[in-house]
């Protein structure tokens, strides 16, 4: 191997400070990158030889006599796109910062990129001071400073700035110029790519009076996404592109529309549900990314005792198992997980849903279509004639559907469904309110599960709660066991969790099993308070108590449990 050149020596020394212990491998990586015309810094960072990126970049800056800034600062009074066009900043991965002593501070992570220096000299009409930062920080700052999809928007937006906003929004975009269509497609792809990278479950495109807002729902919380300036001018084009992808009517803007589209990104397939809603500022689009979660009992986050109870329920030959809770609490995902566990060659599983959210191989799934009279009740009648072993009804919405499901359970089928109630025992009250006879409930329902979702603590930045953070009086008032106060953890926030302190979600579940004693109480129309007392006496763990278990095990926080449970669920 030839002797390393001066620049390579500098990089090897910086790599050593960055945790690289394999000097020969690093030297070979640099040699191969040079031969291939690839950037040296990128080659080292992509090789996984650097274990501490900040230490590597700081060492590199020290050896070259360049200022180092671990967290890039952006001048709020002069947005990045006003100093350097997005197509240049994103192509060369250069971030304009503040002006200091009459010189613009340009942040980069590769000091040996000559093209970026030539670009700065040709484009900027002021003196420049180069500042080094980490690649991760630069890329994150570029995303937040310029917005998703900004690199393709500059030229297209410039051509539309002469139009009034009214003209731009009014124009029919069913006919797009080639460059505009390609740009809009690229922008849509980047919206999806960024959402998947952020682990988003939903994407919302919401027209405001003078802007277009894009938000991702990550771990149940909405996060606004930076977008390029003047993207509102392409609002209709974006909506039309999404409609085309979902085979919707692009000429219909006055009525809501629903559809689906399929994506393939990075070799992985994604199913997306789309809903458009007309508003006074234009059409709002909601996109739900489906089929991304692993449908396994382990991903729900159950402890051993709860998982044992759930598996015992799944082993039942017949009866109804209901999952209750408000919209967005993960009921459907839990039911899909149950079906995945039961999906064997010996079982025939049929579902009727509105809509079909996850496609399961080997399961016959039916989507409700009211316009052709394919309702839950009509579909369920047909399913019972089709010799199923397991049935899943998306939701028990009315008396007719519920009666047919009960009939199926009484004739030897295992039936799963959902109800909108606050707790597990409340599901019994809901069935009675629908007009179901108590003896039918007692003889067909096997268990009711109430569920809520809480965010998991980020494992990289979790830390113990301080002594003064939670007082004994407060912990007693919420029912937390004081003997475990030392186990309480709190969310701190880091780059991996985007400063939230949380990463991922898990379910809090309470299970009410319908025992013979409970059957007698239901048949006698006992009050809900009596039913709940009996359920607790027979081993039902209230949702808040189950949440405390998750706090004690360091998986979530007191704040998360308090947010989704109520004190009366603890009695």
XYZ file of C-alpha atoms in Angstrom:
571
model
C 0.000 0.000 0.000
C 1.301 3.458 -0.898
C 2.126 5.943 1.845
C -0.810 8.166 2.813
C -0.798 11.731 1.539
C -0.954 14.718 3.946
C -4.746 15.042 3.704
C -5.167 11.326 4.339
C -2.869 11.599 7.397
C -5.092 14.357 8.781
C -8.201 12.254 8.196
C -6.633 9.154 9.773
C -5.663 11.158 12.865
C -9.185 12.605 13.115
C -10.631 9.108 12.621
C -8.596 7.855 15.567
C -10.105 10.590 17.757
C -13.514 9.520 16.438
C -13.104 6.013 17.810
C -11.616 4.286 14.760
C -9.256 1.561 15.927
C -8.615 -0.036 12.514
C -5.995 2.229 10.940
C -5.267 -0.053 7.974
C -8.960 -0.449 7.161
C -9.445 3.319 7.342
C -6.448 3.923 5.066
C -7.803 1.387 2.573
C -11.218 3.070 2.704
C -9.659 6.451 1.913
C -7.630 4.991 -0.960
C -10.683 3.339 -2.484
C -12.712 6.532 -2.097
C -10.006 8.557 -3.830
C -9.864 6.099 -6.720
C -13.651 6.176 -7.078
C -13.859 9.977 -6.888
C -15.880 9.829 -3.669
C -15.537 12.297 -0.812
C -13.083 11.132 1.861
C -15.159 12.325 4.804
C -18.296 10.631 3.456
C -16.353 7.438 2.861
C -15.142 7.305 6.472
C -18.559 8.110 7.917
C -20.307 5.564 5.680
C -17.824 2.840 6.606
C -19.033 2.682 10.235
C -15.416 2.960 11.380
C -16.194 6.228 13.175
C -17.975 5.591 16.470
C -17.995 9.222 17.649
C -18.866 11.555 14.787
C -18.611 14.731 16.863
C -15.134 13.857 18.150
C -14.021 13.083 14.578
C -15.309 16.396 13.183
C -13.959 18.399 16.135
C -10.498 16.848 15.701
C -10.584 17.551 11.968
C -11.481 21.207 12.609
C -8.679 21.555 15.186
C -6.042 20.175 12.832
C -7.158 22.459 9.999
C -7.547 25.544 12.201
C -11.248 25.880 11.425
C -14.001 26.822 13.892
C -16.177 23.925 14.995
C -19.900 24.223 15.804
C -21.609 21.020 17.042
C -25.106 22.531 16.721
C -25.480 24.740 13.610
C -27.074 28.100 14.329
C -29.356 29.692 11.741
C -30.022 33.424 11.600
C -33.787 33.718 12.312
C -33.916 37.191 10.757
C -32.456 35.986 7.465
C -33.758 32.522 6.448
C -31.305 30.165 4.797
C -33.097 30.159 1.433
C -32.631 33.955 1.169
C -28.836 33.620 1.433
C -28.280 30.478 -0.650
C -30.731 28.770 -3.045
C -31.981 25.403 -1.880
C -30.760 23.524 -4.961
C -27.173 24.645 -4.223
C -27.264 24.261 -0.438
C -28.748 20.759 -0.608
C -26.574 19.612 -3.488
C -23.329 20.693 -1.818
C -24.591 20.143 1.757
C -23.630 23.636 2.844
C -25.632 25.632 5.373
C -25.541 29.457 5.526
C -25.385 30.750 9.103
C -25.024 34.186 10.662
C -23.045 37.133 9.340
C -20.187 37.938 11.710
C -17.789 40.869 11.209
C -19.143 41.314 7.708
C -18.445 37.699 6.716
C -21.085 35.011 6.134
C -20.428 31.865 8.149
C -20.914 28.807 5.919
C -21.237 25.485 7.728
C -20.079 22.252 6.128
C -18.876 18.844 7.262
C -16.378 18.136 4.470
C -13.578 20.769 4.370
C -12.013 19.075 1.306
C -15.017 19.516 -0.994
C -13.607 21.892 -3.619
C -16.869 22.058 -5.578
C -18.692 23.619 -2.647
C -15.967 26.268 -2.283
C -16.152 27.083 -5.983
C -19.948 27.320 -5.757
C -19.709 29.722 -2.803
C -17.213 31.916 -4.637
C -19.358 32.097 -7.767
C -22.754 32.475 -6.058
C -22.248 34.621 -2.971
C -21.374 38.299 -3.252
C -19.784 38.576 0.203
C -16.808 37.205 2.065
C -17.201 33.779 3.629
C -15.894 32.091 6.773
C -16.064 28.309 6.715
C -17.182 26.513 9.879
C -17.101 22.769 10.429
C -19.910 20.713 11.951
C -20.970 17.064 11.932
C -22.679 15.527 8.926
C -25.695 14.497 11.008
C -26.168 18.038 12.324
C -25.718 19.623 8.887
C -28.249 17.339 7.190
C -30.786 17.845 9.980
C -30.344 21.639 9.828
C -30.748 21.618 6.038
C -34.012 19.688 6.358
C -35.420 22.072 8.949
C -34.018 25.222 7.291
C -35.094 24.569 3.708
C -37.943 22.122 4.136
C -38.730 18.721 2.709
C -38.347 18.533 -1.066
C -36.825 22.009 -1.367
C -34.072 21.096 -3.845
C -36.480 20.696 -6.768
C -38.711 23.669 -6.021
C -36.516 26.699 -6.668
C -36.813 26.965 -10.441
C -40.474 25.994 -10.531
C -41.474 28.492 -7.851
C -39.581 31.275 -9.634
C -41.777 30.726 -12.684
C -44.931 31.058 -10.617
C -44.002 34.115 -8.575
C -45.326 36.398 -11.311
C -48.815 34.938 -10.910
C -51.159 36.144 -8.228
C -51.795 33.585 -5.561
C -55.448 33.431 -6.651
C -54.426 32.556 -10.202
C -51.943 29.946 -9.041
C -54.495 28.227 -6.826
C -57.287 28.467 -9.365
C -55.386 26.936 -12.280
C -56.281 23.434 -13.424
C -53.296 21.249 -12.733
C -54.574 18.169 -14.477
C -52.252 19.218 -17.287
C -48.749 19.646 -15.925
C -45.629 20.586 -17.766
C -42.992 17.877 -17.764
C -40.636 19.692 -15.414
C -43.487 20.608 -13.041
C -44.842 17.064 -12.948
C -41.377 15.655 -12.264
C -40.836 18.225 -9.518
C -44.175 17.518 -7.865
C -43.548 13.760 -8.034
C -40.134 14.263 -6.475
C -41.653 16.414 -3.727
C -44.337 13.814 -2.959
C -41.694 11.069 -2.846
C -39.616 13.096 -0.409
C -42.665 13.703 1.798
C -43.201 9.940 2.019
C -39.502 9.178 2.469
C -39.162 11.699 5.284
C -42.320 10.383 6.966
C -41.037 6.816 6.884
C -37.650 7.925 8.185
C -39.391 9.675 11.082
C -41.564 6.582 11.794
C -44.748 8.578 11.120
C -48.120 6.837 11.051
C -49.994 9.729 9.406
C -49.220 12.618 7.051
C -51.480 15.685 6.935
C -51.353 18.302 4.150
C -53.394 21.232 5.412
C -53.935 24.433 3.394
C -53.858 27.581 5.497
C -54.850 31.045 4.364
C -51.373 31.945 3.094
C -49.385 28.749 3.414
C -49.469 24.959 3.133
C -48.784 23.125 6.367
C -47.454 19.558 6.426
C -47.527 17.593 9.675
C -46.466 14.070 10.599
C -47.976 12.084 13.455
C -45.089 10.377 15.246
C -45.735 8.264 18.355
C -49.226 9.747 18.539
C -48.079 13.405 18.519
C -48.274 15.792 15.577
C -45.007 17.368 14.426
C -44.909 20.165 11.866
C -42.509 19.665 8.972
C -40.492 22.488 7.454
C -41.534 23.144 3.846
C -39.997 25.318 1.112
C -41.201 28.925 0.945
C -44.124 29.607 -1.413
C -45.015 25.908 -1.626
C -48.651 27.074 -1.331
C -48.435 28.005 -5.011
C -48.180 24.315 -5.888
C -50.906 23.143 -3.548
C -53.304 22.019 -6.284
C -50.514 20.210 -8.110
C -49.600 18.267 -4.978
C -53.196 17.280 -4.260
C -53.750 16.236 -7.874
C -50.588 14.121 -7.887
C -51.751 12.297 -4.744
C -55.216 11.798 -6.262
C -53.711 10.347 -9.424
C -51.625 7.938 -7.365
C -54.770 6.815 -5.491
C -56.989 6.675 -8.639
C -59.338 9.373 -7.340
C -61.268 11.957 -9.378
C -58.919 14.917 -9.719
C -61.690 17.137 -11.097
C -63.880 16.715 -7.996
C -62.837 19.251 -5.377
C -66.138 19.883 -3.642
C -66.716 16.477 -2.049
C -64.570 14.314 0.245
C -62.897 11.313 -1.384
C -61.239 8.172 -0.001
C -58.783 5.825 -1.643
C -55.628 3.781 -1.299
C -52.221 3.745 -2.914
C -49.221 1.457 -2.731
C -45.623 2.584 -2.349
C -42.290 0.866 -2.539
C -39.405 2.685 -0.888
C -36.029 1.143 -0.159
C -37.259 -2.261 -1.253
C -40.107 -2.218 1.289
C -43.783 -1.987 0.400
C -46.180 0.407 2.118
C -49.953 0.591 1.927
C -51.324 4.139 2.233
C -54.909 5.191 2.918
C -55.813 8.637 1.602
C -58.728 10.910 2.513
C -59.357 14.332 0.980
C -61.539 16.926 2.696
C -62.615 20.208 1.021
C -62.037 23.288 3.175
C -62.385 27.036 2.689
C -58.651 27.276 1.903
C -58.545 24.284 -0.473
C -58.427 20.530 -0.166
C -56.868 18.987 2.925
C -55.283 15.557 2.480
C -54.716 12.953 5.194
C -52.509 9.949 4.489
C -52.238 6.968 6.830
C -49.242 4.680 6.415
C -50.394 1.120 6.976
C -48.793 -2.252 7.393
C -45.555 -0.934 8.811
C -45.762 -2.342 12.325
C -44.672 -5.854 13.204
C -47.814 -7.729 14.184
C -46.455 -9.730 17.100
C -47.560 -9.949 20.723
C -44.090 -8.821 21.787
C -44.526 -5.443 20.042
C -47.648 -4.642 22.108
C -45.434 -4.476 25.189
C -47.325 -6.876 27.480
C -45.718 -8.224 30.627
C -45.545 -12.000 31.180
C -48.699 -12.210 33.312
C -50.830 -10.305 30.802
C -49.419 -12.191 27.819
C -50.282 -15.474 29.558
C -53.912 -14.322 29.986
C -54.114 -13.191 26.363
C -52.756 -16.492 25.039
C -55.314 -18.358 27.142
C -58.078 -16.287 25.515
C -56.716 -16.936 22.019
C -56.815 -20.666 22.742
C -60.600 -20.591 23.299
C -62.614 -22.527 20.688
C -65.541 -20.078 20.549
C -67.017 -16.908 21.996
C -66.583 -13.165 21.535
C -63.473 -11.224 22.539
C -63.965 -7.461 22.444
C -61.268 -4.766 22.402
C -62.577 -1.427 23.666
C -61.253 2.113 23.673
C -61.477 5.457 21.849
C -60.429 6.098 18.276
C -56.675 5.884 17.735
C -55.868 3.688 20.734
C -54.545 0.791 18.635
C -57.593 -1.526 18.791
C -57.261 -2.614 15.157
C -53.530 -3.297 15.463
C -54.174 -5.449 18.530
C -56.844 -7.444 16.700
C -54.540 -7.927 13.703
C -51.874 -9.184 16.077
C -54.327 -11.714 17.518
C -55.287 -12.874 14.027
C -51.624 -13.184 13.098
C -51.109 -15.481 16.102
C -54.102 -17.621 15.084
C -53.324 -17.675 11.356
C -52.389 -21.302 10.705
C -53.205 -23.747 7.929
C -55.712 -25.491 10.202
C -57.845 -22.343 10.674
C -60.004 -20.427 8.242
C -60.079 -16.749 9.235
C -62.475 -14.251 7.622
C -62.769 -10.544 8.438
C -65.150 -7.757 7.505
C -63.714 -4.272 7.991
C -64.242 -0.615 7.173
C -61.698 -0.216 5.703
C -59.185 -3.060 5.477
C -56.165 -1.493 7.173
C -53.612 -4.306 7.068
C -53.519 -7.136 4.572
C -52.791 -10.521 6.125
C -51.620 -13.419 3.971
C -53.918 -16.411 4.276
C -56.814 -14.380 5.728
C -59.979 -13.648 3.737
C -60.606 -9.915 4.242
C -63.791 -8.146 3.134
C -64.160 -4.366 2.892
C -67.552 -2.839 3.741
C -69.223 -1.109 0.769
C -72.517 0.493 1.830
C -73.187 1.799 -1.688
C -73.810 -1.792 -2.852
C -75.432 -2.835 0.446
C -72.343 -4.721 1.643
C -72.729 -3.715 5.281
C -71.257 -5.317 8.399
C -74.490 -7.227 8.967
C -74.854 -8.408 5.356
C -71.214 -9.421 5.121
C -71.323 -11.203 8.462
C -74.289 -13.319 7.351
C -72.330 -14.462 4.309
C -69.216 -15.151 6.392
C -71.155 -17.476 8.708
C -72.218 -19.486 5.661
C -68.588 -19.792 4.568
C -67.423 -22.239 7.258
C -64.961 -19.983 9.155
C -63.156 -20.875 12.371
C -62.306 -17.295 13.354
C -64.209 -14.125 12.470
C -63.180 -10.509 12.921
C -65.798 -7.750 12.706
C -64.209 -4.313 12.430
C -66.702 -2.713 14.805
C -70.001 -3.619 16.445
C -71.877 -0.507 15.422
C -75.504 -1.585 15.603
C -77.913 -4.116 17.074
C -78.216 -6.218 13.926
C -74.451 -6.697 13.491
C -73.980 -7.506 17.178
C -76.814 -10.069 17.193
C -75.364 -11.865 14.181
C -71.885 -11.888 15.801
C -73.397 -13.363 18.975
C -75.144 -16.001 16.901
C -71.806 -16.879 15.348
C -70.146 -17.156 18.754
C -72.935 -19.400 20.055
C -72.601 -21.709 17.036
C -68.934 -22.474 17.622
C -66.980 -19.562 16.133
C -64.311 -17.405 17.773
C -65.289 -13.789 17.089
C -63.179 -10.646 17.539
C -64.500 -7.100 17.376
C -64.204 -3.590 18.842
C -66.378 -1.217 20.853
C -65.976 2.451 21.772
C -66.008 2.485 25.600
C -63.767 3.940 28.297
C -62.937 0.740 30.159
C -63.290 -3.026 29.882
C -66.383 -3.495 32.078
C -68.036 -0.576 30.283
C -68.270 -2.805 27.213
C -70.990 -4.797 28.966
C -72.991 -1.620 29.555
C -72.545 -0.640 25.910
C -73.939 -3.978 24.701
C -76.925 -3.644 27.042
C -77.573 -0.098 25.756
C -77.610 -1.465 22.204
C -80.498 -3.749 23.180
C -78.707 -7.082 23.583
C -80.363 -9.407 26.098
C -78.227 -9.967 29.225
C -78.339 -13.768 28.917
C -76.911 -13.515 25.361
C -74.029 -11.341 26.584
C -73.311 -13.699 29.468
C -73.304 -16.801 27.266
C -71.333 -15.427 24.289
C -68.768 -12.862 25.504
C -65.581 -14.425 26.863
C -63.528 -11.324 27.659
C -63.318 -7.559 27.194
C -59.998 -5.757 26.779
C -59.648 -2.002 27.259
C -56.596 -0.388 25.691
C -54.678 2.886 25.517
C -51.352 3.770 23.921
C -48.473 5.462 25.741
C -45.088 6.521 24.426
C -41.996 4.486 25.292
C -39.015 6.212 26.841
C -36.077 6.683 24.480
C -33.457 4.151 25.640
C -30.598 6.476 24.658
C -31.492 9.435 26.862
C -33.693 8.072 29.647
C -32.631 9.201 33.113
C -33.858 8.761 36.716
C -36.304 11.318 38.057
C -34.850 13.802 40.521
C -35.695 13.579 44.215
C -37.810 16.714 44.123
C -39.621 16.056 40.863
C -42.497 14.039 42.366
C -43.626 14.629 45.955
C -45.029 11.799 48.059
C -48.373 13.557 48.419
C -48.769 13.774 44.643
C -47.743 10.146 44.101
C -50.253 9.016 46.730
C -53.014 11.087 45.122
C -52.544 9.349 41.756
C -52.205 5.887 43.287
C -48.528 5.274 42.549
C -46.892 2.807 44.970
C -44.421 4.869 47.032
C -42.106 1.914 47.639
C -41.139 2.068 43.959
C -40.499 5.823 43.678
C -36.759 5.214 43.110
C -37.603 3.390 39.864
C -39.328 6.396 38.247
C -37.643 7.500 35.008
C -38.138 10.714 33.033
C -37.852 11.770 29.401
C -34.772 13.880 28.694
C -34.497 14.205 24.907
C -31.718 13.614 22.403
C -31.061 13.805 18.680
C -32.342 10.259 18.045
C -35.773 11.018 19.557
C -35.818 14.594 18.167
C -35.714 16.014 21.689
C -38.998 14.416 22.787
C -37.514 11.828 25.147
C -39.754 9.147 23.644
C -39.348 6.628 20.856
C -42.160 4.256 19.897
C -45.383 3.350 21.673
C -46.774 0.506 23.727
C -50.229 -0.540 24.925
C -51.730 -0.359 28.388
C -54.365 -3.102 28.608
C -56.868 -4.203 31.230
C -58.627 -7.553 30.791
C -62.057 -8.387 32.172
C -62.704 -12.118 31.849
C -66.338 -13.220 31.938
C -66.297 -15.926 34.600
C -69.356 -17.954 35.756
C -69.873 -15.517 38.644
C -69.718 -12.572 36.232
C -72.212 -14.347 33.961
C -74.703 -14.562 36.826
C -74.294 -10.861 37.653
C -74.767 -9.879 33.998
C -77.889 -12.047 33.677
C -79.287 -10.404 36.842
C -78.558 -6.929 35.355
C -76.226 -6.022 38.215
C -75.005 -2.386 38.263
C -71.687 -1.581 36.610
C -70.113 -0.795 39.989
C -70.917 -4.324 41.178
C -69.546 -5.846 37.965
C -66.336 -3.835 38.275
C -65.868 -4.808 41.916
C -66.319 -8.462 40.994
C -63.883 -8.188 38.077
C -61.239 -6.657 40.365
C -61.799 -9.377 42.946
C -61.240 -11.995 40.229
C -57.890 -10.604 39.169
C -58.545 -7.773 36.709
C -55.630 -5.324 36.862
C -56.906 -1.739 36.344
C -55.304 0.085 33.464
C -53.645 2.687 35.680
C -52.144 -0.018 37.915
C -50.841 -1.768 34.819
C -49.382 1.569 33.732
C -47.549 1.871 37.062
C -45.932 -1.501 36.318
C -44.586 -0.042 33.088
C -43.309 3.045 34.914
C -41.555 0.874 37.516
C -39.919 -1.220 34.765
C -38.572 1.988 33.171
C -40.573 1.720 29.941
C -42.705 4.866 30.181
C -43.341 7.864 32.424
C -45.897 8.895 35.025
C -47.030 11.730 32.751
C -47.872 9.296 29.931
C -49.922 7.027 32.195
C -51.803 9.954 33.749
C -52.617 11.324 30.283
C -54.491 8.203 29.119
C -56.018 6.785 32.326
C -58.433 8.158 34.898
C -58.531 7.726 38.643
C -61.847 5.838 38.567
C -60.171 3.161 36.433
C -58.148 2.391 39.523
C -61.115 1.492 41.768
